[in-house]
Protein backbone atom coordinates (compact mmCIF):
# COMPACT_ATOMS: atom_id res chain seq x y z
CA UNK A 1 0.00 0.00 0.00
CA UNK A 2 0.89 3.66 -0.05
CA UNK A 3 0.09 4.59 3.53
CA UNK A 4 2.61 6.87 5.12
CA UNK A 5 1.81 7.28 8.78
CA UNK A 6 2.47 10.15 11.13
CA UNK A 7 1.25 11.10 14.56
CA UNK A 8 -1.46 13.73 14.28
CA UNK A 9 -0.47 16.33 16.80
CA UNK A 10 2.53 17.54 18.76
CA UNK A 11 2.66 20.38 21.24
CA UNK A 12 5.90 21.83 22.60
CA UNK A 13 7.07 24.96 24.34
CA UNK A 14 9.20 27.56 22.67
CA UNK A 15 12.87 26.69 22.97
CA UNK A 16 12.29 22.96 23.33
CA UNK A 17 13.17 20.42 20.66
CA UNK A 18 10.42 18.88 18.55
CA UNK A 19 10.58 15.40 17.08
CA UNK A 20 8.12 14.44 14.39
CA UNK A 21 7.99 10.80 13.38
CA UNK A 22 6.97 9.08 10.17
CA UNK A 23 6.65 5.50 9.04
CA UNK A 24 6.77 4.90 5.31
CA UNK A 25 5.98 1.90 3.18
CA UNK A 26 8.34 1.38 0.29
CA UNK A 27 11.85 0.29 1.13
CA UNK A 28 12.98 1.15 -2.39
CA UNK A 29 12.21 4.85 -2.00
CA UNK A 30 15.33 6.71 -3.03
CA UNK A 31 14.49 10.00 -1.37
CA UNK A 32 12.40 10.91 1.64
CA UNK A 33 11.16 14.40 2.27
CA UNK A 34 9.85 16.74 4.88
CA UNK A 35 7.45 19.49 3.85
CA UNK A 36 5.94 22.28 5.93
CA UNK A 37 2.47 23.72 5.40
CA UNK A 38 1.33 26.89 7.08
CA UNK A 39 -2.41 27.61 7.38
CA UNK A 40 -4.12 28.15 4.05
CA UNK A 41 -0.88 27.88 2.10
CA UNK A 42 0.90 25.48 -0.17
CA UNK A 43 3.77 23.30 0.87
CA UNK A 44 7.36 24.29 1.41
CA UNK A 45 10.16 21.77 1.12
CA UNK A 46 12.16 21.79 4.34
CA UNK A 47 14.71 19.11 3.72
CA UNK A 48 15.20 15.70 2.22
CA UNK A 49 17.44 12.72 2.75
CA UNK A 50 18.83 10.23 0.32
CA UNK A 51 18.11 6.64 1.24
CA UNK A 52 21.75 5.65 1.67
CA UNK A 53 22.14 8.17 4.49
CA UNK A 54 21.28 7.68 8.15
CA UNK A 55 21.28 11.30 9.15
CA UNK A 56 21.24 14.74 7.66
CA UNK A 57 21.60 18.01 9.52
CA UNK A 58 20.55 21.36 8.16
CA UNK A 59 20.79 24.21 10.66
CA UNK A 60 18.06 23.56 13.25
CA UNK A 61 16.75 20.52 11.39
CA UNK A 62 18.02 16.99 11.84
CA UNK A 63 16.62 14.12 9.80
CA UNK A 64 17.15 10.55 10.96
CA UNK A 65 16.45 7.58 8.72
CA UNK A 66 16.11 3.99 9.84
CA UNK A 67 15.71 1.99 6.66
CA UNK A 68 15.33 -1.32 8.44
CA UNK A 69 12.27 -0.09 10.29
CA UNK A 70 11.18 2.30 7.49
CA UNK A 71 11.15 5.08 10.03
CA UNK A 72 11.93 8.71 9.38
CA UNK A 73 12.08 11.50 11.92
CA UNK A 74 12.49 15.25 11.86
CA UNK A 75 13.99 17.01 14.83
CA UNK A 76 13.63 20.76 15.15
CA UNK A 77 16.02 22.27 17.66
CA UNK A 78 15.13 25.41 19.61
CA UNK A 79 11.56 25.35 18.32
CA UNK A 80 10.04 28.77 17.73
CA UNK A 81 6.41 29.89 17.53
CA UNK A 82 6.95 30.45 13.81
CA UNK A 83 7.54 26.72 13.46
CA UNK A 84 3.88 26.07 14.24
CA UNK A 85 2.51 24.40 11.12
CA UNK A 86 1.64 21.02 9.67
CA UNK A 87 4.60 18.86 8.74
CA UNK A 88 4.33 16.19 6.07
CA UNK A 89 6.80 13.48 5.34
CA UNK A 90 6.75 12.08 1.83
CA UNK A 91 8.26 9.19 -0.02
CA UNK A 92 8.85 8.90 -3.70
CA UNK A 93 7.20 6.03 -5.56
CA UNK A 94 7.01 4.99 -9.20
CA UNK A 95 4.16 6.72 -10.97
CA UNK A 96 1.91 5.43 -13.71
CA UNK A 97 3.80 6.99 -16.59
CA UNK A 98 7.38 6.44 -15.55
CA UNK A 99 7.42 9.74 -13.72
CA UNK A 100 7.89 9.33 -10.04
CA UNK A 101 5.29 10.64 -7.66
CA UNK A 102 5.35 11.81 -4.11
CA UNK A 103 3.11 10.13 -1.58
CA UNK A 104 2.49 12.24 1.47
CA UNK A 105 2.03 11.20 5.06
CA UNK A 106 -1.02 12.09 7.07
CA UNK A 107 0.62 15.21 8.48
CA UNK A 108 1.58 16.22 12.02
CA UNK A 109 0.27 19.46 13.39
CA UNK A 110 2.95 21.13 15.49
CA UNK A 111 1.85 23.73 18.00
CA UNK A 112 4.52 25.78 19.69
CA UNK A 113 3.45 27.74 22.74
CA UNK A 114 5.37 30.72 24.16
CA UNK B 1 14.03 28.32 -5.28
CA UNK B 2 11.65 27.94 -8.18
CA UNK B 3 8.32 29.74 -8.02
CA UNK B 4 4.94 28.24 -8.81
CA UNK B 5 1.87 30.43 -8.83
CA UNK B 6 -1.78 29.42 -8.71
CA UNK B 7 -4.82 31.45 -9.61
CA UNK B 8 -7.37 32.01 -8.23
CA UNK B 9 -6.45 31.50 -4.62
CA UNK B 10 -10.07 31.36 -3.56
CA UNK B 11 -13.24 30.79 -5.51
CA UNK B 12 -16.88 30.33 -4.58
CA UNK B 13 -19.26 29.06 -7.21
CA UNK B 14 -22.75 27.71 -7.59
CA UNK B 15 -23.41 24.03 -7.99
CA UNK B 16 -23.38 22.97 -11.62
CA UNK B 17 -20.88 25.54 -12.84
CA UNK B 18 -17.34 24.84 -13.99
CA UNK B 19 -14.27 26.34 -12.41
CA UNK B 20 -10.81 26.67 -13.92
CA UNK B 21 -7.66 26.83 -11.80
CA UNK B 22 -4.35 27.85 -13.33
CA UNK B 23 -0.91 26.75 -12.26
CA UNK B 24 2.13 28.57 -13.62
CA UNK B 25 5.82 28.00 -13.20
CA UNK B 26 7.21 31.51 -13.17
CA UNK B 27 10.94 31.12 -13.52
CA UNK B 28 11.45 27.67 -14.95
CA UNK B 29 9.97 25.29 -17.47
CA UNK B 30 8.01 22.40 -16.06
CA UNK B 31 7.38 19.46 -18.33
CA UNK B 32 5.54 17.79 -15.49
CA UNK B 33 3.10 19.26 -13.03
CA UNK B 34 1.10 17.53 -10.38
CA UNK B 35 -2.37 18.31 -9.07
CA UNK B 36 -3.20 17.48 -5.48
CA UNK B 37 -6.37 17.75 -3.49
CA UNK B 38 -6.46 18.33 0.22
CA UNK B 39 -9.51 17.99 2.44
CA UNK B 40 -9.59 19.84 5.77
CA UNK B 41 -7.10 18.43 8.25
CA UNK B 42 -6.07 15.73 5.86
CA UNK B 43 -3.05 14.95 3.77
CA UNK B 44 -2.53 15.72 0.11
CA UNK B 45 -3.89 13.23 -2.36
CA UNK B 46 -2.39 13.13 -5.81
CA UNK B 47 -5.12 13.54 -8.41
CA UNK B 48 -3.17 13.50 -11.63
CA UNK B 49 0.14 14.02 -13.31
CA UNK B 50 0.05 16.65 -16.01
CA UNK B 51 2.50 16.27 -18.88
CA UNK B 52 3.17 19.06 -21.33
CA UNK B 53 1.85 18.21 -24.76
CA UNK B 54 0.17 14.97 -23.80
CA UNK B 55 -2.78 13.68 -21.84
CA UNK B 56 -2.74 13.79 -18.09
CA UNK B 57 -2.40 10.61 -16.10
CA UNK B 58 -5.06 10.25 -13.44
CA UNK B 59 -4.79 8.39 -10.18
CA UNK B 60 -7.19 5.61 -9.45
CA UNK B 61 -10.58 6.87 -8.41
CA UNK B 62 -10.21 10.33 -9.96
CA UNK B 63 -12.74 11.05 -12.70
CA UNK B 64 -10.94 12.43 -15.73
CA UNK B 65 -14.16 13.82 -17.21
CA UNK B 66 -14.83 15.64 -13.98
CA UNK B 67 -11.37 17.08 -13.50
CA UNK B 68 -10.06 18.22 -16.86
CA UNK B 69 -6.35 18.90 -17.01
CA UNK B 70 -4.63 20.75 -19.80
CA UNK B 71 -0.88 21.32 -19.95
CA UNK B 72 -0.62 23.42 -23.07
CA UNK B 73 2.78 24.97 -22.45
CA UNK B 74 5.89 24.39 -20.39
CA UNK B 75 4.80 26.98 -17.87
CA UNK B 76 1.05 26.50 -17.57
CA UNK B 77 -1.25 23.70 -16.49
CA UNK B 78 -4.95 24.16 -15.85
CA UNK B 79 -7.42 22.14 -13.83
CA UNK B 80 -11.08 22.55 -14.67
CA UNK B 81 -13.63 21.19 -12.23
CA UNK B 82 -16.66 20.57 -14.43
CA UNK B 83 -20.22 20.73 -13.17
CA UNK B 84 -18.97 21.33 -9.66
CA UNK B 85 -20.92 20.03 -6.68
CA UNK B 86 -20.53 20.72 -2.97
CA UNK B 87 -18.52 17.53 -2.49
CA UNK B 88 -15.90 19.00 -4.85
CA UNK B 89 -15.22 21.75 -2.31
CA UNK B 90 -11.60 21.35 -1.34
CA UNK B 91 -8.15 22.86 -1.41
CA UNK B 92 -6.46 22.18 -4.74
CA UNK B 93 -2.70 22.47 -4.91
CA UNK B 94 -0.47 22.18 -7.92
CA UNK B 95 3.22 21.51 -7.97
CA UNK B 96 5.96 21.35 -10.53
CA UNK B 97 9.09 19.32 -10.72
CA UNK B 98 12.44 20.31 -12.11
CA UNK B 99 13.14 16.76 -13.18
CA UNK B 100 11.57 13.35 -13.24
CA UNK B 101 14.12 11.81 -10.94
CA UNK B 102 13.73 14.18 -8.10
CA UNK B 103 10.89 14.42 -5.67
CA UNK B 104 11.69 18.03 -4.95
CA UNK B 105 8.46 19.71 -5.88
CA UNK B 106 7.70 23.39 -5.85
CA UNK B 107 4.16 24.05 -4.75
CA UNK B 108 1.68 26.71 -5.65
CA UNK B 109 -0.14 28.61 -2.94
CA UNK B 110 -3.24 26.49 -3.39
CA UNK B 111 -6.76 27.29 -4.55
CA UNK B 112 -9.65 26.93 -2.17
CA UNK B 113 -12.84 25.96 -3.96
CA UNK B 114 -16.20 26.28 -2.24
CA UNK B 115 -19.22 25.03 -4.14
CA UNK B 116 -22.58 26.22 -2.82
Coordinates of C-alpha atoms in Angstrom, one line a residue:
Chain A
X1 CA 0.0 0.0 0.0
X2 CA 0.9 3.7 -0.1
X3 CA 0.1 4.6 3.5
X4 CA 2.6 6.9 5.1
X5 CA 1.8 7.3 8.8
X6 CA 2.5 10.1 11.1
X7 CA 1.3 11.1 14.6
X8 CA -1.5 13.7 14.3
X9 CA -0.5 16.3 16.8
X10 CA 2.5 17.5 18.8
X11 CA 2.7 20.4 21.2
X12 CA 5.9 21.8 22.6
X13 CA 7.1 25.0 24.3
X14 CA 9.2 27.6 22.7
X15 CA 12.9 26.7 23.0
X16 CA 12.3 23.0 23.3
X17 CA 13.2 20.4 20.7
X18 CA 10.4 18.9 18.6
X19 CA 10.6 15.4 17.1
X20 CA 8.1 14.4 14.4
X21 CA 8.0 10.8 13.4
X22 CA 7.0 9.1 10.2
X23 CA 6.6 5.5 9.0
X24 CA 6.8 4.9 5.3
X25 CA 6.0 1.9 3.2
X26 CA 8.3 1.4 0.3
X27 CA 11.8 0.3 1.1
X28 CA 13.0 1.1 -2.4
X29 CA 12.2 4.9 -2.0
X30 CA 15.3 6.7 -3.0
X31 CA 14.5 10.0 -1.4
X32 CA 12.4 10.9 1.6
X33 CA 11.2 14.4 2.3
X34 CA 9.8 16.7 4.9
X35 CA 7.5 19.5 3.9
X36 CA 5.9 22.3 5.9
X37 CA 2.5 23.7 5.4
X38 CA 1.3 26.9 7.1
X39 CA -2.4 27.6 7.4
X40 CA -4.1 28.2 4.0
X41 CA -0.9 27.9 2.1
X42 CA 0.9 25.5 -0.2
X43 CA 3.8 23.3 0.9
X44 CA 7.4 24.3 1.4
X45 CA 10.2 21.8 1.1
X46 CA 12.2 21.8 4.3
X47 CA 14.7 19.1 3.7
X48 CA 15.2 15.7 2.2
X49 CA 17.4 12.7 2.7
X50 CA 18.8 10.2 0.3
X51 CA 18.1 6.6 1.2
X52 CA 21.7 5.7 1.7
X53 CA 22.1 8.2 4.5
X54 CA 21.3 7.7 8.1
X55 CA 21.3 11.3 9.2
X56 CA 21.2 14.7 7.7
X57 CA 21.6 18.0 9.5
X58 CA 20.6 21.4 8.2
X59 CA 20.8 24.2 10.7
X60 CA 18.1 23.6 13.3
X61 CA 16.8 20.5 11.4
X62 CA 18.0 17.0 11.8
X63 CA 16.6 14.1 9.8
X64 CA 17.1 10.5 11.0
X65 CA 16.5 7.6 8.7
X66 CA 16.1 4.0 9.8
X67 CA 15.7 2.0 6.7
X68 CA 15.3 -1.3 8.4
X69 CA 12.3 -0.1 10.3
X70 CA 11.2 2.3 7.5
X71 CA 11.2 5.1 10.0
X72 CA 11.9 8.7 9.4
X73 CA 12.1 11.5 11.9
X74 CA 12.5 15.3 11.9
X75 CA 14.0 17.0 14.8
X76 CA 13.6 20.8 15.2
X77 CA 16.0 22.3 17.7
X78 CA 15.1 25.4 19.6
X79 CA 11.6 25.4 18.3
X80 CA 10.0 28.8 17.7
X81 CA 6.4 29.9 17.5
X82 CA 7.0 30.4 13.8
X83 CA 7.5 26.7 13.5
X84 CA 3.9 26.1 14.2
X85 CA 2.5 24.4 11.1
X86 CA 1.6 21.0 9.7
X87 CA 4.6 18.9 8.7
X88 CA 4.3 16.2 6.1
X89 CA 6.8 13.5 5.3
X90 CA 6.7 12.1 1.8
X91 CA 8.3 9.2 0.0
X92 CA 8.8 8.9 -3.7
X93 CA 7.2 6.0 -5.6
X94 CA 7.0 5.0 -9.2
X95 CA 4.2 6.7 -11.0
X96 CA 1.9 5.4 -13.7
X97 CA 3.8 7.0 -16.6
X98 CA 7.4 6.4 -15.5
X99 CA 7.4 9.7 -13.7
X100 CA 7.9 9.3 -10.0
X101 CA 5.3 10.6 -7.7
X102 CA 5.3 11.8 -4.1
X103 CA 3.1 10.1 -1.6
X104 CA 2.5 12.2 1.5
X105 CA 2.0 11.2 5.1
X106 CA -1.0 12.1 7.1
X107 CA 0.6 15.2 8.5
X108 CA 1.6 16.2 12.0
X109 CA 0.3 19.5 13.4
X110 CA 3.0 21.1 15.5
X111 CA 1.8 23.7 18.0
X112 CA 4.5 25.8 19.7
X113 CA 3.4 27.7 22.7
X114 CA 5.4 30.7 24.2
Chain B
X1 CA 14.0 28.3 -5.3
X2 CA 11.7 27.9 -8.2
X3 CA 8.3 29.7 -8.0
X4 CA 4.9 28.2 -8.8
X5 CA 1.9 30.4 -8.8
X6 CA -1.8 29.4 -8.7
X7 CA -4.8 31.5 -9.6
X8 CA -7.4 32.0 -8.2
X9 CA -6.4 31.5 -4.6
X10 CA -10.1 31.4 -3.6
X11 CA -13.2 30.8 -5.5
X12 CA -16.9 30.3 -4.6
X13 CA -19.3 29.1 -7.2
X14 CA -22.7 27.7 -7.6
X15 CA -23.4 24.0 -8.0
X16 CA -23.4 23.0 -11.6
X17 CA -20.9 25.5 -12.8
X18 CA -17.3 24.8 -14.0
X19 CA -14.3 26.3 -12.4
X20 CA -10.8 26.7 -13.9
X21 CA -7.7 26.8 -11.8
X22 CA -4.4 27.9 -13.3
X23 CA -0.9 26.7 -12.3
X24 CA 2.1 28.6 -13.6
X25 CA 5.8 28.0 -13.2
X26 CA 7.2 31.5 -13.2
X27 CA 10.9 31.1 -13.5
X28 CA 11.4 27.7 -14.9
X29 CA 10.0 25.3 -17.5
X30 CA 8.0 22.4 -16.1
X31 CA 7.4 19.5 -18.3
X32 CA 5.5 17.8 -15.5
X33 CA 3.1 19.3 -13.0
X34 CA 1.1 17.5 -10.4
X35 CA -2.4 18.3 -9.1
X36 CA -3.2 17.5 -5.5
X37 CA -6.4 17.7 -3.5
X38 CA -6.5 18.3 0.2
X39 CA -9.5 18.0 2.4
X40 CA -9.6 19.8 5.8
X41 CA -7.1 18.4 8.2
X42 CA -6.1 15.7 5.9
X43 CA -3.1 15.0 3.8
X44 CA -2.5 15.7 0.1
X45 CA -3.9 13.2 -2.4
X46 CA -2.4 13.1 -5.8
X47 CA -5.1 13.5 -8.4
X48 CA -3.2 13.5 -11.6
X49 CA 0.1 14.0 -13.3
X50 CA 0.0 16.7 -16.0
X51 CA 2.5 16.3 -18.9
X52 CA 3.2 19.1 -21.3
X53 CA 1.8 18.2 -24.8
X54 CA 0.2 15.0 -23.8
X55 CA -2.8 13.7 -21.8
X56 CA -2.7 13.8 -18.1
X57 CA -2.4 10.6 -16.1
X58 CA -5.1 10.2 -13.4
X59 CA -4.8 8.4 -10.2
X60 CA -7.2 5.6 -9.5
X61 CA -10.6 6.9 -8.4
X62 CA -10.2 10.3 -10.0
X63 CA -12.7 11.0 -12.7
X64 CA -10.9 12.4 -15.7
X65 CA -14.2 13.8 -17.2
X66 CA -14.8 15.6 -14.0
X67 CA -11.4 17.1 -13.5
X68 CA -10.1 18.2 -16.9
X69 CA -6.4 18.9 -17.0
X70 CA -4.6 20.8 -19.8
X71 CA -0.9 21.3 -19.9
X72 CA -0.6 23.4 -23.1
X73 CA 2.8 25.0 -22.4
X74 CA 5.9 24.4 -20.4
X75 CA 4.8 27.0 -17.9
X76 CA 1.1 26.5 -17.6
X77 CA -1.2 23.7 -16.5
X78 CA -4.9 24.2 -15.9
X79 CA -7.4 22.1 -13.8
X80 CA -11.1 22.6 -14.7
X81 CA -13.6 21.2 -12.2
X82 CA -16.7 20.6 -14.4
X83 CA -20.2 20.7 -13.2
X84 CA -19.0 21.3 -9.7
X85 CA -20.9 20.0 -6.7
X86 CA -20.5 20.7 -3.0
X87 CA -18.5 17.5 -2.5
X88 CA -15.9 19.0 -4.8
X89 CA -15.2 21.7 -2.3
X90 CA -11.6 21.3 -1.3
X91 CA -8.1 22.9 -1.4
X92 CA -6.5 22.2 -4.7
X93 CA -2.7 22.5 -4.9
X94 CA -0.5 22.2 -7.9
X95 CA 3.2 21.5 -8.0
X96 CA 6.0 21.3 -10.5
X97 CA 9.1 19.3 -10.7
X98 CA 12.4 20.3 -12.1
X99 CA 13.1 16.8 -13.2
X100 CA 11.6 13.3 -13.2
X101 CA 14.1 11.8 -10.9
X102 CA 13.7 14.2 -8.1
X103 CA 10.9 14.4 -5.7
X104 CA 11.7 18.0 -5.0
X105 CA 8.5 19.7 -5.9
X106 CA 7.7 23.4 -5.9
X107 CA 4.2 24.1 -4.7
X108 CA 1.7 26.7 -5.7
X109 CA -0.1 28.6 -2.9
X110 CA -3.2 26.5 -3.4
X111 CA -6.8 27.3 -4.5
X112 CA -9.7 26.9 -2.2
X113 CA -12.8 26.0 -4.0
X114 CA -16.2 26.3 -2.2
X115 CA -19.2 25.0 -4.1
X116 CA -22.6 26.2 -2.8

